[in-house]
Coordinates of N, CA and C in Angstrom, one line a residue:
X1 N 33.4 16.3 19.7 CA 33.7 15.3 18.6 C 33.0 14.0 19.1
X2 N 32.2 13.7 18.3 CA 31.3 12.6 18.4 C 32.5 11.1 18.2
X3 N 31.7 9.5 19.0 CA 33.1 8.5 19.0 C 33.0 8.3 17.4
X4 N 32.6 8.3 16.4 CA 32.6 8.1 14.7 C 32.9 8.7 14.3
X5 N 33.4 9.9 14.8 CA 34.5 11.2 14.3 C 35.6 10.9 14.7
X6 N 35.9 10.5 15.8 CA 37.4 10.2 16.7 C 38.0 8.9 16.4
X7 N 36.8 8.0 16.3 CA 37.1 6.4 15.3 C 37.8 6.4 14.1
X8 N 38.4 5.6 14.2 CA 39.4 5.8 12.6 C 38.5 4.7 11.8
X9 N 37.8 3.9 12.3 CA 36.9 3.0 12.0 C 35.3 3.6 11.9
X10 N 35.0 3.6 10.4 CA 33.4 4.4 10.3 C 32.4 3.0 10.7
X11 N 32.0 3.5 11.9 CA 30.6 3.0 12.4 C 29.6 3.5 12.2
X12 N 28.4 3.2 11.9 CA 26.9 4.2 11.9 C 26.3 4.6 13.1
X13 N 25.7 5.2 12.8 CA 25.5 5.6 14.0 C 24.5 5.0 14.9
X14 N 24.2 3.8 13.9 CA 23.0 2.7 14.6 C 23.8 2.0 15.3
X15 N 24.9 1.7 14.5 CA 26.4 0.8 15.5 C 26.4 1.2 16.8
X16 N 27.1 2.7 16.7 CA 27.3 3.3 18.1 C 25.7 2.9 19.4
X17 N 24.5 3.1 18.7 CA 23.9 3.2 19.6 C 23.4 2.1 20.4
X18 N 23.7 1.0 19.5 CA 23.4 -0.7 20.1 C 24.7 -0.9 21.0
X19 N 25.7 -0.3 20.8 CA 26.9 -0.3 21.9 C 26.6 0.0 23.0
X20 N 26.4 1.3 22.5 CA 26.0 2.2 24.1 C 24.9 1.7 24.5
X21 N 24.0 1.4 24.2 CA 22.4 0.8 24.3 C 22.3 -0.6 24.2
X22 N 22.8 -1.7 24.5 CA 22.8 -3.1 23.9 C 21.0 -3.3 24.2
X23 N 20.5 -4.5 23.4 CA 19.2 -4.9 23.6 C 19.3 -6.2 23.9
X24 N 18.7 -7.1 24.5 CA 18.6 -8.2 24.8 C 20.1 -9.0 25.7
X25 N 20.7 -8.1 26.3 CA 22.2 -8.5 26.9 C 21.5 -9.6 28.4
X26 N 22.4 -10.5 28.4 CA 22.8 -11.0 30.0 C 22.1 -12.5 29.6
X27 N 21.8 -13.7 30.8 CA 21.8 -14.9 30.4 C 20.4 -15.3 30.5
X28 N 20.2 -16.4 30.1 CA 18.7 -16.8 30.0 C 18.0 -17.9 31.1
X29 N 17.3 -18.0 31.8 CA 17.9 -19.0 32.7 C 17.0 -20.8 32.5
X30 N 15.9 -20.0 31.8 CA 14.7 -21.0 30.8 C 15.2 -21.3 29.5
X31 N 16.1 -20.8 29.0 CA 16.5 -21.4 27.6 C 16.6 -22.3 27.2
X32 N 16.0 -22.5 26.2 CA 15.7 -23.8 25.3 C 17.0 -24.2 24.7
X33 N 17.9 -23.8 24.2 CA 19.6 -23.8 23.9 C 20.0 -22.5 24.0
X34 N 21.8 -23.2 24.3 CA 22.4 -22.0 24.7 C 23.4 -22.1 24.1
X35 N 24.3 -21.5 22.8 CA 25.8 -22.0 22.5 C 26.6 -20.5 22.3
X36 N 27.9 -20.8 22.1 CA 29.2 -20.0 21.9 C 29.6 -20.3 20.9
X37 N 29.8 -19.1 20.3 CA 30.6 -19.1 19.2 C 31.6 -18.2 19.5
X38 N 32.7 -18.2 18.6 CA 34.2 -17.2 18.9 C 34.9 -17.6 17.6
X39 N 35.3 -16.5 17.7 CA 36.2 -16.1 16.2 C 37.8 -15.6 17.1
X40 N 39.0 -16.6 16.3 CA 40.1 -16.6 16.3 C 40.8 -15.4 15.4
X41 N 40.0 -14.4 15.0 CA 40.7 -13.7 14.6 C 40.6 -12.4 15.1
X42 N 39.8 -12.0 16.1 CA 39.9 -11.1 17.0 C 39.9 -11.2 18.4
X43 N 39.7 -12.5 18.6 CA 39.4 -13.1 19.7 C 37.6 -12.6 20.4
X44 N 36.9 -12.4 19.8 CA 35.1 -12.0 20.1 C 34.7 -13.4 20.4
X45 N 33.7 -13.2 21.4 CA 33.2 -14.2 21.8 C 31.6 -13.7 22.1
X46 N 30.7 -14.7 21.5 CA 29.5 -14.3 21.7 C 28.3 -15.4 22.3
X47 N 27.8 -15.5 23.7 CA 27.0 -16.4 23.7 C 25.6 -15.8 23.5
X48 N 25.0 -16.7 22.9 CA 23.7 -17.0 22.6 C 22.6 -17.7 22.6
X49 N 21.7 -17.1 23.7 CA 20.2 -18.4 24.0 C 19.4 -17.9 23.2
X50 N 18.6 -18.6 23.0 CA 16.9 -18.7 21.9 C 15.9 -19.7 23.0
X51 N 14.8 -19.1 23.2 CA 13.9 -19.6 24.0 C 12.8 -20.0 22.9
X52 N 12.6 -21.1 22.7 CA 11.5 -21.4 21.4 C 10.7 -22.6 22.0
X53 N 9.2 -21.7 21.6 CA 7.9 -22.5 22.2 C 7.3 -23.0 20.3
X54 N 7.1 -24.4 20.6 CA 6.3 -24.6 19.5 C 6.5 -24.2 17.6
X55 N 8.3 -24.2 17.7 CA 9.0 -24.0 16.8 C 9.3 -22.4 16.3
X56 N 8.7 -22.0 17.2 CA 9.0 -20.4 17.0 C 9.7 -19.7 18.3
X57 N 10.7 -19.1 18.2 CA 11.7 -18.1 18.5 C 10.6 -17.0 19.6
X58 N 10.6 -17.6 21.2 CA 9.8 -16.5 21.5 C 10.8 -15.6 22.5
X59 N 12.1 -15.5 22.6 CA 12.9 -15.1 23.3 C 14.6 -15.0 22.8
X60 N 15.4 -13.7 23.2 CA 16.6 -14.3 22.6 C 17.8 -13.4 23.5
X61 N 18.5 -13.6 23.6 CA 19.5 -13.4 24.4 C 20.8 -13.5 23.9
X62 N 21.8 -12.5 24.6 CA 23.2 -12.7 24.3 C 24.2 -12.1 25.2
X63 N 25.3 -12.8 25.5 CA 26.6 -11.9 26.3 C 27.5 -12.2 25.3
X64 N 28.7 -10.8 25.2 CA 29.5 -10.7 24.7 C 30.8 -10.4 25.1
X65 N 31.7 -11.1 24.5 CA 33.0 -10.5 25.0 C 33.9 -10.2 23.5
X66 N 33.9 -8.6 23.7 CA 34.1 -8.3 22.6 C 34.3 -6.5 22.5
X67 N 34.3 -6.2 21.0 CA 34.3 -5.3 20.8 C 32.8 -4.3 20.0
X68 N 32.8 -3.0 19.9 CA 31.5 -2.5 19.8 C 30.6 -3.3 18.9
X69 N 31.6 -3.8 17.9 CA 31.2 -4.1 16.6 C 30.0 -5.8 17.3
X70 N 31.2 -6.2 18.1 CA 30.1 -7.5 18.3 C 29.3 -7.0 19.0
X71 N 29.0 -6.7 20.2 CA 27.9 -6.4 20.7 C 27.1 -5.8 20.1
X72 N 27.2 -4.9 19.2 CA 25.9 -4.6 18.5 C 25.4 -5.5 17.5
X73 N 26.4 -6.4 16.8 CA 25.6 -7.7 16.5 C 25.0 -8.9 16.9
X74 N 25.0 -8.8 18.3 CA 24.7 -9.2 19.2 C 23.1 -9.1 19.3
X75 N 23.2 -7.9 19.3 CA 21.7 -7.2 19.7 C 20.9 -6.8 18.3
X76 N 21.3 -6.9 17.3 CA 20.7 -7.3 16.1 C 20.3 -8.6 16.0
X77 N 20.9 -9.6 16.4 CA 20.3 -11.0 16.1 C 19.4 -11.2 16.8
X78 N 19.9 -10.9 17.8 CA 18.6 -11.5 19.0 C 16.7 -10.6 18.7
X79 N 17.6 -9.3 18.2 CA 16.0 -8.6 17.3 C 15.5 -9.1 16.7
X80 N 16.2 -9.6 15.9 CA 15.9 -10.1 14.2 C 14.7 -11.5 14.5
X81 N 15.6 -12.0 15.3 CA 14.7 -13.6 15.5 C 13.7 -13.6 16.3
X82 N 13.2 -12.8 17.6 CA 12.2 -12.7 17.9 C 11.2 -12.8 17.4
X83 N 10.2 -13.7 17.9 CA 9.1 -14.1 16.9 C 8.7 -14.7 15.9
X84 N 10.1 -14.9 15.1 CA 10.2 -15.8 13.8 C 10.0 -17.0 13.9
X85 N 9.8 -18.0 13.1 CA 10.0 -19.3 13.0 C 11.3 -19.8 13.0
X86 N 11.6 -21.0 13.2 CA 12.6 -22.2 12.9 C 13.0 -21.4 11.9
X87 N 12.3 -21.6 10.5 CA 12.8 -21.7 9.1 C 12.9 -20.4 8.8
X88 N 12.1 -19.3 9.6 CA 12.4 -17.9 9.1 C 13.9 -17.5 9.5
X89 N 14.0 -17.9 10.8 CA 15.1 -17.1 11.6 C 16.7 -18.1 10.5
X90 N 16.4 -19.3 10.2 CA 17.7 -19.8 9.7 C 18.0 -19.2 7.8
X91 N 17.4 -18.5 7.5 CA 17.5 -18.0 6.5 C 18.2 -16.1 6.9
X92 N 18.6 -16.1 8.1 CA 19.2 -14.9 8.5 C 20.4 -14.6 8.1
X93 N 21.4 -14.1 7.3 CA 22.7 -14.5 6.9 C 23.7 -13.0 7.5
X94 N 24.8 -13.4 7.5 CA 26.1 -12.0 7.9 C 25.5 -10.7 7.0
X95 N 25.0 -10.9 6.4 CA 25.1 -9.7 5.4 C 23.7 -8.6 6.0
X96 N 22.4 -9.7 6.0 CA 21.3 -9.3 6.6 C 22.0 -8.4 8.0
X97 N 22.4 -9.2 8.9 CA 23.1 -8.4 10.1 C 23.7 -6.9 10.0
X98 N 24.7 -6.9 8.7 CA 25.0 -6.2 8.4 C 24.6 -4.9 8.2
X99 N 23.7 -5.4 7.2 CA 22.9 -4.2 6.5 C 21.7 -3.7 7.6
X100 N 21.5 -4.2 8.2 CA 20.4 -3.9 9.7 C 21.6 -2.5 10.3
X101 N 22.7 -2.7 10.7 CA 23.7 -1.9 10.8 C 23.9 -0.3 10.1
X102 N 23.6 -0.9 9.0 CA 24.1 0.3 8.1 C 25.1 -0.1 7.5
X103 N 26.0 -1.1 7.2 CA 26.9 -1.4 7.1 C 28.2 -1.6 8.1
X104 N 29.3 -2.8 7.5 CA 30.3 -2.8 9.0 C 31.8 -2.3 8.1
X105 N 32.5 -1.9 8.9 CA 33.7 -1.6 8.1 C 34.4 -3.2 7.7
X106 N 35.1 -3.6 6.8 CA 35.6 -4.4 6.3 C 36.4 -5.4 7.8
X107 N 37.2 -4.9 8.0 CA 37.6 -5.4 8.9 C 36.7 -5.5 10.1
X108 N 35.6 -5.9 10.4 CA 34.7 -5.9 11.2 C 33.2 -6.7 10.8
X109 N 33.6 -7.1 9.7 CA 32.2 -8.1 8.9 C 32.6 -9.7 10.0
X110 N 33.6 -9.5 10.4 CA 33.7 -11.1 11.5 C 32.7 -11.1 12.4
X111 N 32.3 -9.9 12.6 CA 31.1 -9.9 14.1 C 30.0 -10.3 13.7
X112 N 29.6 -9.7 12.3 CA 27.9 -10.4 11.5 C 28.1 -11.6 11.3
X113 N 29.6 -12.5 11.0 CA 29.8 -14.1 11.0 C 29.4 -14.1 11.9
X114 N 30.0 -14.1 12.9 CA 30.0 -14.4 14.2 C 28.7 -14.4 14.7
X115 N 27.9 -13.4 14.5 CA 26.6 -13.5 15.2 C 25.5 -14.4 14.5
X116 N 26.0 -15.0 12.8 CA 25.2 -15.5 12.3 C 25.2 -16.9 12.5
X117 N 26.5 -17.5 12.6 CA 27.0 -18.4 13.0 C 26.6 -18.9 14.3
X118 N 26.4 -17.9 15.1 CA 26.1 -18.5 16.4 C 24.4 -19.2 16.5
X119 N 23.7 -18.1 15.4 CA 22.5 -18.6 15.5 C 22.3 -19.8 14.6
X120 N 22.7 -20.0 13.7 CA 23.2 -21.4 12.9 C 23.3 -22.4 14.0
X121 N 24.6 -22.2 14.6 CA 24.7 -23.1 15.4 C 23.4 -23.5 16.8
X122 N 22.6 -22.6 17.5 CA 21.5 -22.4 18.5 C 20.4 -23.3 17.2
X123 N 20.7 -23.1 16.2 CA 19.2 -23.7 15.3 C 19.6 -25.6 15.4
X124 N 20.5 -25.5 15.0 CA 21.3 -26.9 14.9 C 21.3 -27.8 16.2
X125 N 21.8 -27.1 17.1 CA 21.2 -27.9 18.5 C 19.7 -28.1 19.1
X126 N 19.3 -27.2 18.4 CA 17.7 -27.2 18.9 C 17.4 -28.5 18.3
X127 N 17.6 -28.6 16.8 CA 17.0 -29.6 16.3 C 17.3 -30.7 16.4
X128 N 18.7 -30.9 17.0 CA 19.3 -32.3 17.3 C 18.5 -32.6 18.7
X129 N 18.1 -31.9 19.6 CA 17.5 -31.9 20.7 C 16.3 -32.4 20.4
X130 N 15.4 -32.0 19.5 CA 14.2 -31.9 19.5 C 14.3 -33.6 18.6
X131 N 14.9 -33.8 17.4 CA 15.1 -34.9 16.9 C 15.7 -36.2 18.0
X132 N 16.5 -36.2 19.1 CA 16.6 -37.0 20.0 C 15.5 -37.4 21.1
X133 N 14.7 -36.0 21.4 CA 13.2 -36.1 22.0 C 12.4 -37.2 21.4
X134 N 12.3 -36.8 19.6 CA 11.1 -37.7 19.3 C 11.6 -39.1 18.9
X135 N 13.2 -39.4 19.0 CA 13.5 -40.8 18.6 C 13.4 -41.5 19.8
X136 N 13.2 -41.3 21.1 CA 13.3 -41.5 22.2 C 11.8 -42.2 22.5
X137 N 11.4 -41.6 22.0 CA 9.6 -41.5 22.1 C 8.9 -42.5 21.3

């Protein structure tokens, strides 16, 4: 019996395999920003670096403390924005996350917040960074 049979919670099986397989896991040590996000309603916690040369996303990273559901959205965001722009990667929304998935069970759409949020927030510091660079200047 496969864990999506024994789950009382339907995962896909793309879910499962970003669990068992995370992509882009552990810390960054060159990152351009690094923030946390966490949701009080399951207690998940997900940090998130983005390494960005020249307004584009050339690196991404994530640790989680959490359940399958976050870590594999985890490892969906950090896919997703690879390579993108500033403006492309901030048009990424929970839902996008989601549906990368296959879908999340209801009770479990907090982790696509969570992951979307976090990159919201990684975009938001960049720019306050990059905006205090050139007022400086």
């Amino acid at each position: 019996m496969s864990y999506t049979e024994r789950s009382h919670l339907k995962y896909s099986e793309k879910l499962i395999e970003l669990f068992k397989n995370p992509k882009n896991v552990g810390e960054m040590r060159d990152a351009t920003v690094t923030v946390t996000e966490g949701s009080p309603v399951c207690g998940d916690v997900m940090q998130l670096s983005l390494k960005i040369e020249g307004e584009k996303i050339v690196d991404a990273k994530f640790l989680s403390f959490g359940c399958a559901a976050n870590i594999a959205t985890g490892s969906v965001i950090t896919e997703k924005v690879k390579g993108l722009s500033i403006k492309e990667a901030e048009k990424i929304t929970m839902n996008d996350v989601a549906k990368e998935l296959g879908g999340l069970p209801p009770i479990k759409m907090h982790c696509a917040v969570l992951a979307a949020k976090a990159l919201k927030k990684a975009i938001e510091e960049y720019k306050a960074k990059v905006l205090e660079k050139n007022e400086s200047h």
